[in-house]
Amino acid sequence: MGSETPLRLPVIDFSKEELKPGTEEWESVKSQVRKALEEYGCFEALFNKVPAELRKGIVGAMEELFELPLQTKLRNVSKKPFHGYVGQYPQAPLYESMGIDDANISQNVDSLTSVLWPQGNPIFRVMKYKGPQTTDTQLGLHPHTDKNIVTILYQNQVDGLEVKTKDGEWINVKLSPDSFVVMIGDSLYAWANGLLYSAYHRVMMTGNEARYSAGLFSIPKAGYMIKAPEELIDEQHPLLFRPFDHVEFLKFYYTEAGQRESALKTYCGV
C-alpha cells in the first residue's frame, strides 16, 4: 500500500520576468492567488529576487535583536494590544515577538532602534520560537487566525508553521529559502463576506534550533470601518458581519469572551 502524498500549500511563482500587469502571466497568477485564498486562505509565494546575503543579514539581525536583555526588549511598547514586545507567557514559553507600528515609515524604525540601542546600531513584527531541546514536539504558538488584512512571513530554515485546512487537517509548511507565506486575516475575510478563507495556524517546535520569522502585517487604521462591499452581498451570499473598527475588534479579542472560538462571529456576526 503506497503512502499518501503529504498536503502542502499552493506554491505561486512571482519571480518570472514576464509577470507584469496586463500580461497572460499576470492574469494566470491573479487566478492562482484567488483560488489559493478561497481554498486555503494562504499560499507559498516563490520569489528568487532577494539576494542570499540580504536574507542571511535579516536572520542575523533577528538573532541579535532577541539576544538583547529582557529589560531592553520591554521598551518595545505600543498602545495597541500585542503590538510591542510579547513574551514570557506560560501558555507559550517558547514564543517571543517584537513589532514596529507603521514600519514603512523610516522614522518609526529609527525610533525603535534608538530605544533598543541608544548607542546606535547600523543593522537592523519579528518572532522567535526557542527550540524545546527535545525530540518531542511542543507548542510554540497556539492555533489562531490573524486579525489583520494580509500577513507576509519570512523565516529562517527551521520549520514549525502549520496551517489548518477547511477539512480540519494540518499542513506542515516547509519553505525554500526563496519562499514567503502570504496569509489573509479575519479583517479581509469579513470584508470579502466570507468568500475568502481565514485559516487557523499554529507553530509546533521540536529539536534544539530556534525558529526566527519576520512578518509584515497590513492593519487598518483606527476608526476605519471594515464593511463588505454591496457587490459581494446577494441572496446566495447574505451579509455575514456587521461593519466594525479593527482596533475595537482587537480590544475585544484580548478579552475572555474574545478568546473563545469564532471571535469575529461573536463580536460582529449577523
Short mmCIF file of C-alpha atoms in Angstrom, two decimals:
data_model
loop_
_atom_site.label_atom_id
_atom_site.label_comp_id
_atom_site.label_asym_id
_atom_site.label_seq_id
_atom_site.Cartn_x
_atom_site.Cartn_y
_atom_site.Cartn_z
CA MET A 1 0.00 0.00 0.00
CA GLY A 2 1.52 3.34 -1.05
CA SER A 3 1.65 6.23 1.38
CA GLU A 4 -0.45 9.30 0.70
CA THR A 5 1.28 12.43 -0.58
CA PRO A 6 1.57 14.95 2.29
CA LEU A 7 -0.65 18.00 1.99
CA ARG A 8 1.11 21.24 1.09
CA LEU A 9 0.15 24.84 0.46
CA PRO A 10 -0.26 26.09 -3.12
CA VAL A 11 3.04 27.43 -4.49
CA ILE A 12 2.79 30.56 -6.69
CA ASP A 13 5.84 31.86 -8.56
CA PHE A 14 6.27 35.65 -8.53
CA SER A 15 9.80 35.56 -9.97
CA LYS A 16 9.07 35.45 -13.69
CA GLU A 17 10.23 38.46 -15.72
CA GLU A 18 7.02 38.47 -17.78
CA LEU A 19 4.85 38.94 -14.66
CA LYS A 20 3.58 42.43 -15.49
CA PRO A 21 0.08 43.97 -15.37
CA GLY A 22 -1.97 43.12 -18.44
CA THR A 23 0.07 40.08 -19.47
CA GLU A 24 -1.14 36.49 -19.70
CA GLU A 25 1.20 35.55 -16.86
CA TRP A 26 -0.28 38.32 -14.68
CA GLU A 27 -3.82 37.04 -15.24
CA SER A 28 -2.70 33.48 -14.51
CA VAL A 29 -1.06 34.45 -11.21
CA LYS A 30 -4.11 36.53 -10.20
CA SER A 31 -6.29 33.46 -10.75
CA GLN A 32 -3.92 31.27 -8.73
CA VAL A 33 -3.89 33.76 -5.84
CA ARG A 34 -7.67 33.98 -5.74
CA LYS A 35 -8.10 30.20 -5.82
CA ALA A 36 -5.49 29.71 -3.08
CA LEU A 37 -7.11 32.30 -0.80
CA GLU A 38 -10.57 30.85 -1.38
CA GLU A 39 -9.47 27.28 -0.60
CA TYR A 40 -6.58 27.65 1.86
CA GLY A 41 -6.54 31.29 2.99
CA CYS A 42 -2.81 31.34 2.27
CA PHE A 43 -0.09 30.24 -0.13
CA GLU A 44 3.65 29.93 -0.54
CA ALA A 45 4.98 32.81 -2.63
CA LEU A 46 8.16 31.93 -4.51
CA PHE A 47 10.35 34.99 -5.18
CA ASN A 48 14.02 34.41 -6.00
CA LYS A 49 15.00 38.07 -6.43
CA VAL A 50 16.11 38.60 -2.81
CA PRO A 51 19.92 38.20 -2.58
CA ALA A 52 21.15 35.40 -0.29
CA GLU A 53 23.34 37.91 1.55
CA LEU A 54 20.30 40.04 2.44
CA ARG A 55 18.32 37.01 3.62
CA LYS A 56 21.25 35.97 5.80
CA GLY A 57 21.53 39.50 7.18
CA ILE A 58 17.84 39.59 8.13
CA VAL A 59 18.09 36.35 10.10
CA GLY A 60 21.32 37.51 11.76
CA ALA A 61 19.68 40.79 12.79
CA MET A 62 16.74 38.91 14.31
CA GLU A 63 19.09 36.71 16.32
CA GLU A 64 20.91 39.81 17.60
CA LEU A 65 17.64 41.53 18.47
CA PHE A 66 16.32 38.68 20.61
CA GLU A 67 19.65 38.31 22.41
CA LEU A 68 19.08 41.74 23.99
CA PRO A 69 18.33 41.73 27.76
CA LEU A 70 14.65 41.34 28.65
CA GLN A 71 14.53 44.80 30.25
CA THR A 72 15.70 46.28 26.95
CA LYS A 73 13.16 44.33 24.89
CA LEU A 74 10.38 45.50 27.21
CA ARG A 75 10.99 49.05 25.93
CA ASN A 76 9.27 47.98 22.71
CA VAL A 77 5.77 49.16 23.65
CA SER A 78 2.58 50.02 21.76
CA LYS A 79 -0.83 51.41 22.67
CA LYS A 80 -2.38 48.59 20.63
CA PRO A 81 -2.65 45.18 22.30
CA PHE A 82 0.13 42.72 21.39
CA HIS A 83 1.83 45.20 19.02
CA GLY A 84 5.00 45.73 21.07
CA TYR A 85 7.12 43.15 22.86
CA VAL A 86 5.27 39.89 23.52
CA GLY A 87 6.78 37.07 25.54
CA GLN A 88 7.22 35.43 28.92
CA TYR A 89 3.81 33.74 28.71
CA PRO A 90 3.38 30.38 30.50
CA GLN A 91 0.93 29.25 27.77
CA ALA A 92 3.59 29.77 25.07
CA PRO A 93 7.01 29.65 26.79
CA LEU A 94 8.89 29.17 23.50
CA TYR A 95 7.46 32.33 21.88
CA GLU A 96 8.72 35.92 21.77
CA SER A 97 7.92 38.72 19.32
CA MET A 98 8.59 42.41 18.78
CA GLY A 99 6.91 44.85 16.43
CA ILE A 100 7.00 48.30 14.86
CA ASP A 101 3.77 50.15 14.03
CA ASP A 102 3.84 51.70 10.53
CA ALA A 103 7.18 50.05 9.74
CA ASN A 104 7.08 51.56 6.23
CA ILE A 105 7.81 54.96 7.84
CA SER A 106 11.56 55.21 8.40
CA GLN A 107 11.31 57.47 11.48
CA ASN A 108 9.27 54.79 13.27
CA VAL A 109 12.01 52.25 12.62
CA ASP A 110 14.64 54.78 13.74
CA SER A 111 12.62 55.45 16.90
CA LEU A 112 12.61 51.78 17.88
CA THR A 113 16.30 51.25 17.17
CA SER A 114 17.21 54.32 19.24
CA VAL A 115 15.20 52.90 22.16
CA LEU A 116 16.76 49.44 21.93
CA TRP A 117 20.28 50.58 21.00
CA PRO A 118 20.84 54.08 22.50
CA GLN A 119 24.46 53.98 21.31
CA GLY A 120 23.34 53.20 17.76
CA ASN A 121 23.17 50.03 15.70
CA PRO A 122 23.76 50.10 11.94
CA ILE A 123 21.88 46.83 11.37
CA PHE A 124 18.64 46.38 11.79
CA ARG A 125 6.83 42.15 13.67
CA VAL A 126 9.96 39.71 14.23
CA MET A 127 9.35 36.47 16.13
CA LYS A 128 11.44 33.85 17.86
CA TYR A 129 10.41 30.34 18.83
CA LYS A 130 13.00 28.68 21.05
CA GLY A 131 13.99 25.10 20.27
CA PRO A 132 12.48 22.96 23.06
CA GLN A 133 15.75 20.96 23.36
CA THR A 134 13.88 17.68 22.93
CA THR A 135 12.77 15.40 20.13
CA ASP A 136 9.22 15.69 21.46
CA THR A 137 7.04 18.19 19.61
CA GLN A 138 5.96 21.15 21.74
CA LEU A 139 3.56 24.02 21.15
CA GLY A 140 5.33 27.20 20.02
CA LEU A 141 2.20 29.27 19.39
CA HIS A 142 -1.42 28.25 19.91
CA PRO A 143 -3.83 27.82 16.96
CA HIS A 144 -5.29 31.17 15.88
CA THR A 145 -6.38 33.22 12.90
CA ASP A 146 -4.70 36.53 12.18
CA LYS A 147 -6.94 39.54 12.82
CA ASN A 148 -5.43 41.90 10.24
CA ILE A 149 -5.88 42.13 6.45
CA VAL A 150 -2.84 40.36 4.96
CA THR A 151 0.28 38.83 6.53
CA ILE A 152 3.56 38.15 4.72
CA LEU A 153 6.01 35.93 6.61
CA TYR A 154 9.67 35.10 6.05
CA GLN A 155 11.52 32.56 8.20
CA ASN A 156 14.93 31.04 8.72
CA GLN A 157 15.24 27.43 7.62
CA VAL A 158 13.71 25.98 10.78
CA ASP A 159 10.20 24.72 10.12
CA GLY A 160 7.30 24.65 12.56
CA LEU A 161 4.43 26.60 10.98
CA GLU A 162 1.30 24.51 10.43
CA VAL A 163 -1.89 25.61 8.65
CA LYS A 164 -5.33 24.06 9.19
CA THR A 165 -7.41 23.21 6.11
CA LYS A 166 -11.17 23.54 5.81
CA ASP A 167 -11.32 19.76 6.38
CA GLY A 168 -9.53 20.08 9.71
CA GLU A 169 -6.19 18.65 8.59
CA TRP A 170 -2.90 20.33 9.49
CA ILE A 171 -0.40 21.14 6.73
CA ASN A 172 3.24 21.16 7.84
CA VAL A 173 4.64 24.15 5.94
CA LYS A 174 8.15 23.54 4.57
CA LEU A 175 9.59 26.58 2.81
CA SER A 176 12.52 27.05 0.48
CA PRO A 177 14.99 29.92 1.19
CA ASP A 178 13.27 31.87 -1.64
CA SER A 179 9.76 31.48 -0.23
CA PHE A 180 7.36 33.65 1.77
CA VAL A 181 4.00 32.74 3.27
CA VAL A 182 1.10 35.03 2.31
CA MET A 183 -1.96 34.68 4.54
CA ILE A 184 -5.20 36.61 4.93
CA GLY A 185 -6.65 37.61 8.29
CA ASP A 186 -10.13 37.97 9.71
CA SER A 187 -10.45 41.59 8.56
CA LEU A 188 -10.11 40.65 4.87
CA TYR A 189 -12.28 37.57 5.45
CA ALA A 190 -15.03 39.85 6.80
CA TRP A 191 -14.55 42.45 4.03
CA ALA A 192 -14.86 39.67 1.42
CA ASN A 193 -18.05 38.49 3.14
CA GLY A 194 -16.61 35.04 3.72
CA LEU A 195 -15.67 34.41 0.08
CA LEU A 196 -12.03 34.03 1.12
CA TYR A 197 -10.81 31.73 3.90
CA SER A 198 -9.09 32.87 7.10
CA ALA A 199 -7.02 29.86 8.16
CA TYR A 200 -6.17 28.74 11.65
CA HIS A 201 -2.44 28.23 12.04
CA ARG A 202 -0.01 27.34 14.80
CA VAL A 203 3.68 26.75 15.44
CA MET A 204 4.91 23.35 16.63
CA MET A 205 8.57 23.08 17.64
CA THR A 206 10.99 20.20 18.08
CA GLY A 207 14.76 19.85 18.41
CA ASN A 208 17.39 22.35 19.50
CA GLU A 209 17.31 25.10 16.86
CA ALA A 210 15.31 28.31 17.26
CA ARG A 211 12.87 29.38 14.57
CA TYR A 212 13.01 33.06 13.58
CA SER A 213 10.41 34.73 11.40
CA ALA A 214 9.74 38.28 10.22
CA GLY A 215 6.20 39.33 9.44
CA LEU A 216 4.67 42.27 7.61
CA PHE A 217 1.10 42.74 8.82
CA SER A 218 -1.23 45.11 6.95
CA ILE A 219 -3.54 46.59 9.57
CA PRO A 220 -6.43 49.06 9.17
CA LYS A 221 -6.07 52.42 10.89
CA ALA A 222 -8.15 53.09 13.99
CA GLY A 223 -11.54 54.48 13.02
CA TYR A 224 -11.65 52.76 9.62
CA MET A 225 -14.80 50.66 9.34
CA ILE A 226 -14.40 47.26 7.73
CA LYS A 227 -17.51 46.64 5.67
CA ALA A 228 -18.33 44.18 2.88
CA PRO A 229 -18.99 45.92 -0.48
CA GLU A 230 -22.56 45.72 -1.76
CA GLU A 231 -21.46 43.73 -4.82
CA LEU A 232 -20.31 40.87 -2.56
CA ILE A 233 -23.73 40.56 -0.92
CA ASP A 234 -26.66 38.77 -2.57
CA GLU A 235 -29.20 36.00 -1.93
CA GLN A 236 -26.55 33.30 -2.25
CA HIS A 237 -24.11 35.30 -0.11
CA PRO A 238 -26.03 37.15 2.63
CA LEU A 239 -24.14 39.61 4.83
CA LEU A 240 -22.10 37.72 7.44
CA PHE A 241 -20.67 40.53 9.57
CA ARG A 242 -21.72 43.99 10.68
CA PRO A 243 -19.25 46.83 9.94
CA PHE A 244 -16.57 47.09 12.62
CA ASP A 245 -13.49 49.04 13.66
CA HIS A 246 -10.42 46.79 13.57
CA VAL A 247 -8.80 48.30 16.68
CA GLU A 248 -12.01 47.88 18.69
CA PHE A 249 -12.20 44.27 17.48
CA LEU A 250 -8.61 43.73 18.66
CA LYS A 251 -9.53 45.03 22.11
CA PHE A 252 -12.42 42.56 22.23
CA TYR A 253 -10.21 39.71 21.01
CA TYR A 254 -7.96 40.04 24.05
CA THR A 255 -10.86 39.69 26.49
CA GLU A 256 -12.09 36.39 27.93
CA ALA A 257 -15.05 36.33 25.51
CA GLY A 258 -12.78 37.13 22.58
CA GLN A 259 -10.52 34.17 23.30
CA ARG A 260 -13.32 31.72 22.62
CA GLU A 261 -13.73 30.15 19.20
CA SER A 262 -15.00 32.38 16.37
CA ALA A 263 -14.15 35.73 17.98
CA LEU A 264 -15.14 37.60 14.81
CA LYS A 265 -18.58 35.97 14.67
CA THR A 266 -19.12 36.63 18.38
CA TYR A 267 -18.09 40.27 18.00
CA CYS A 268 -19.98 41.32 14.88
CA GLY A 269 -21.67 38.31 13.28
CA VAL A 270 -25.10 38.90 11.76
#
